[in-house]
């Protein structure tokens, strides 16, 4: 069923994800939700100038998580990663803006919090790689796949932001 969903969504979502319409998938992991970091993380993306186009709180199923992390299925930490990610609610978000995929990865920091500079989310709020608080897509293609996996088409909104002319020339 998850594979069907991805196939269906991929057909719906066209290839117009360029320029200021680029989108990325960000999620606050169970540790981030438990540690009350949702507001902080949303705040950083809002202040940066990106546009929130989808957001929900949910309990991820192991099936969805195995699909989400399918490229890591051979890694020794794969099953503990799926367990960690299903250990409590997560917040999934879609953010839109110019170069949002690349910028979001910079805002998150490195995979290992110890390699993340202060000022990044992982640099400021966590210690261990297996409790690194937040996820962000690593490419435009991953973003399309992940947004399709976690959102229905009607849950993603196109809306006009009044601050747009002050963010884009
Ligand atoms: P990123 O989330 O930065 O894109 P990866 O895709 O490589 O990084 O890994 C996905 C997630 O798997 C990481 O965010 C982290 O939660 C977990 N992870 C990565 N490497 C390890 C590791 N060596 N031990 C435990 N968990 C890890």
CSV table of C-alpha atoms and ligand atoms in Angstrom, one decimal:
chain,number,residue,atom,x,y,z
A,1,UNK,CA,0.0,0.0,0.0
A,2,UNK,CA,2.8,2.5,0.8
A,3,UNK,CA,4.4,1.7,-2.6
A,4,UNK,CA,1.0,2.4,-4.3
A,5,UNK,CA,0.7,5.7,-2.4
A,6,UNK,CA,4.2,6.8,-3.6
A,7,UNK,CA,3.4,5.8,-7.2
A,8,UNK,CA,0.1,7.7,-7.1
A,9,UNK,CA,1.6,10.8,-5.5
A,10,UNK,CA,4.5,10.8,-7.9
A,11,UNK,CA,2.0,11.0,-10.8
A,12,UNK,CA,0.2,13.9,-9.1
A,13,UNK,CA,3.2,16.0,-8.2
A,14,UNK,CA,4.5,17.5,-11.4
A,15,UNK,CA,8.1,18.5,-12.1
A,16,UNK,CA,7.6,22.2,-11.3
A,17,UNK,CA,9.8,22.2,-8.2
A,18,UNK,CA,12.3,24.7,-9.4
A,19,UNK,CA,13.3,28.3,-8.4
A,20,UNK,CA,11.2,29.7,-5.5
A,21,UNK,CA,8.9,26.6,-5.8
A,22,UNK,CA,11.5,24.2,-4.7
A,23,UNK,CA,10.3,22.1,-1.8
A,24,UNK,CA,11.9,20.0,0.9
A,25,UNK,CA,10.7,17.5,3.5
A,26,UNK,CA,11.6,18.2,7.1
A,27,UNK,CA,10.6,16.2,10.1
A,28,UNK,CA,11.0,16.6,13.8
A,29,UNK,CA,12.0,13.2,15.1
A,30,UNK,CA,10.5,11.6,18.3
A,31,UNK,CA,13.3,13.1,20.5
A,32,UNK,CA,12.7,16.5,19.0
A,33,UNK,CA,9.0,16.3,19.8
A,34,UNK,CA,9.5,14.9,23.3
A,35,UNK,CA,12.1,17.7,24.0
A,36,UNK,CA,9.6,20.4,22.8
A,37,UNK,CA,11.8,21.5,19.9
A,38,UNK,CA,9.0,21.7,17.4
A,39,UNK,CA,8.4,25.4,17.9
A,40,UNK,CA,12.1,26.2,17.8
A,41,UNK,CA,12.6,24.3,14.5
A,42,UNK,CA,9.5,25.8,12.8
A,43,UNK,CA,10.7,29.3,14.0
A,44,UNK,CA,14.1,28.9,12.4
A,45,UNK,CA,12.6,28.0,9.0
A,46,UNK,CA,10.0,30.8,9.3
A,47,UNK,CA,12.6,33.4,10.2
A,48,UNK,CA,14.9,32.3,7.3
A,49,UNK,CA,12.2,33.2,4.9
A,50,UNK,CA,10.9,29.8,3.8
A,51,UNK,CA,7.2,29.1,3.3
A,52,UNK,CA,5.4,26.4,5.2
A,53,UNK,CA,3.2,24.4,2.7
A,54,UNK,CA,2.4,21.3,4.8
A,55,UNK,CA,2.6,20.2,8.4
A,56,UNK,CA,1.1,17.4,10.6
A,57,UNK,CA,1.8,15.5,13.8
A,58,UNK,CA,1.6,11.7,13.4
A,59,UNK,CA,2.8,8.3,14.7
A,60,UNK,CA,4.8,6.8,11.8
A,61,UNK,CA,4.3,3.1,11.0
A,62,UNK,CA,7.4,0.8,10.7
A,63,UNK,CA,6.3,0.2,7.1
A,64,UNK,CA,6.4,4.0,6.2
A,65,UNK,CA,9.8,4.3,8.0
A,66,UNK,CA,11.3,1.3,6.2
A,67,UNK,CA,10.2,2.9,2.9
A,68,UNK,CA,11.5,6.4,3.9
A,69,UNK,CA,14.9,5.0,4.9
A,70,UNK,CA,15.0,2.3,2.2
A,71,UNK,CA,18.5,3.4,0.9
A,72,UNK,CA,19.9,2.6,4.4
A,73,UNK,CA,18.4,-0.9,4.6
A,74,UNK,CA,21.9,-2.5,4.5
A,75,UNK,CA,23.3,-0.4,7.4
A,76,UNK,CA,23.8,-2.0,10.8
A,77,UNK,CA,21.8,0.7,12.5
A,78,UNK,CA,18.7,0.4,10.1
A,79,UNK,CA,16.5,-1.6,12.5
A,80,UNK,CA,17.3,0.6,15.5
A,81,UNK,CA,16.7,3.7,13.3
A,82,UNK,CA,13.2,2.4,12.4
A,83,UNK,CA,12.5,1.7,16.1
A,84,UNK,CA,13.7,5.1,17.2
A,85,UNK,CA,11.7,6.9,14.5
A,86,UNK,CA,8.5,4.9,15.6
A,87,UNK,CA,9.1,5.5,19.3
A,88,UNK,CA,6.7,8.5,19.5
A,89,UNK,CA,5.0,11.1,17.5
A,90,UNK,CA,6.9,13.0,14.8
A,91,UNK,CA,6.1,16.3,13.0
A,92,UNK,CA,6.3,16.2,9.2
A,93,UNK,CA,6.6,19.4,7.2
A,94,UNK,CA,7.0,20.6,3.7
A,95,UNK,CA,8.9,23.9,3.3
A,96,UNK,CA,9.2,25.8,0.0
A,97,UNK,CA,11.7,28.4,-1.3
A,98,UNK,CA,14.7,29.1,-3.4
A,99,UNK,CA,17.4,26.5,-2.8
A,100,UNK,CA,15.4,25.2,0.2
A,101,UNK,CA,16.9,21.7,0.0
A,102,UNK,CA,20.5,22.8,0.2
A,103,UNK,CA,19.7,25.6,2.7
A,104,UNK,CA,17.8,23.3,5.0
A,105,UNK,CA,20.7,20.8,5.1
A,106,UNK,CA,22.9,23.7,6.2
A,107,UNK,CA,20.4,24.8,8.9
A,108,UNK,CA,20.2,21.2,10.2
A,109,UNK,CA,24.0,20.7,10.4
A,110,UNK,CA,25.8,17.4,9.8
A,111,UNK,CA,24.3,13.9,10.4
A,112,UNK,CA,26.5,13.6,13.5
A,113,UNK,CA,25.8,16.4,16.0
A,114,UNK,CA,29.5,16.4,17.0
A,115,UNK,CA,30.4,17.5,13.5
A,116,UNK,CA,27.7,20.2,13.4
A,117,UNK,CA,28.6,23.8,14.0
A,118,UNK,CA,26.9,25.8,16.8
A,119,UNK,CA,24.1,27.8,15.2
A,120,UNK,CA,22.8,24.7,13.3
A,121,UNK,CA,19.9,22.8,14.8
A,122,UNK,CA,21.9,19.6,15.4
A,123,UNK,CA,24.9,21.7,16.6
A,124,UNK,CA,22.7,23.5,19.1
A,125,UNK,CA,20.3,20.8,20.4
A,126,UNK,CA,21.7,17.3,20.4
A,127,UNK,CA,24.7,15.1,21.1
A,128,UNK,CA,24.3,11.6,19.5
A,129,UNK,CA,23.9,10.6,15.9
A,130,UNK,CA,21.1,8.2,16.9
A,131,UNK,CA,19.2,11.0,18.6
A,132,UNK,CA,19.7,13.8,16.1
A,133,UNK,CA,16.3,15.6,16.5
A,134,UNK,CA,15.5,16.4,12.9
A,135,UNK,CA,15.5,15.1,9.3
A,136,UNK,CA,15.9,17.0,6.1
A,137,UNK,CA,15.9,15.7,2.5
A,138,UNK,CA,19.4,15.4,0.9
A,139,UNK,CA,18.3,16.3,-2.7
A,140,UNK,CA,15.4,17.6,-4.7
A,141,UNK,CA,14.7,14.0,-5.9
A,142,UNK,CA,14.6,12.7,-2.3
A,143,UNK,CA,12.4,15.6,-1.3
A,144,UNK,CA,9.9,14.7,-4.0
A,145,UNK,CA,9.9,11.1,-2.9
A,146,UNK,CA,9.6,11.9,0.8
A,147,UNK,CA,6.9,14.5,0.5
A,148,UNK,CA,4.9,12.0,-1.7
A,149,UNK,CA,5.4,9.4,1.0
A,150,UNK,CA,4.3,11.5,4.0
A,151,UNK,CA,1.7,13.8,2.5
A,152,UNK,CA,-1.5,13.5,0.4
A,153,UNK,CA,-1.8,15.9,-2.4
A,154,UNK,CA,-4.6,17.9,-0.7
A,155,UNK,CA,-2.4,18.4,2.4
A,156,UNK,CA,0.0,20.6,0.5
A,157,UNK,CA,-1.1,24.2,0.1
A,158,UNK,CA,-0.2,26.8,-2.4
A,159,UNK,CA,-0.7,30.1,-0.8
A,160,UNK,CA,0.5,33.7,-1.2
A,161,UNK,CA,2.7,35.1,1.4
A,162,UNK,CA,2.5,38.8,2.1
A,163,UNK,CA,6.3,39.0,2.9
A,164,UNK,CA,7.2,37.5,-0.5
A,165,UNK,CA,8.4,40.8,-2.1
A,166,UNK,CA,10.6,41.4,0.9
A,167,UNK,CA,12.3,38.1,0.6
A,168,UNK,CA,12.6,37.8,-3.2
A,169,UNK,CA,13.8,40.6,-5.5
B,1,LIG,P1,20.9,12.4,7.4
B,1,LIG,O1,19.7,12.2,8.3
B,1,LIG,O2,21.8,13.5,7.9
B,1,LIG,O3,20.5,12.5,5.9
B,1,LIG,P2,21.7,9.6,6.9
B,1,LIG,O4,20.7,9.5,5.7
B,1,LIG,O5,23.1,9.1,6.6
B,1,LIG,O6,21.8,11.0,7.5
B,1,LIG,O7,21.1,8.7,8.1
B,1,LIG,C1,19.8,8.8,8.4
B,1,LIG,C2,19.6,8.8,9.9
B,1,LIG,O8,20.1,7.6,10.4
B,1,LIG,C3,20.5,9.9,10.6
B,1,LIG,O9,19.9,11.1,10.7
B,1,LIG,C4,20.6,9.3,12.0
B,1,LIG,O10,19.4,9.5,12.8
B,1,LIG,C5,20.7,7.8,11.7
B,1,LIG,N1,22.1,7.4,11.7
B,1,LIG,C6,23.0,7.7,10.7
B,1,LIG,N2,24.2,7.2,11.0
B,1,LIG,C7,24.1,6.5,12.1
B,1,LIG,C8,24.9,5.7,13.0
B,1,LIG,N3,26.2,5.5,12.6
B,1,LIG,N4,24.4,5.1,14.1
B,1,LIG,C9,23.1,5.3,14.4
B,1,LIG,N5,22.3,6.0,13.7
B,1,LIG,C10,22.7,6.6,12.6
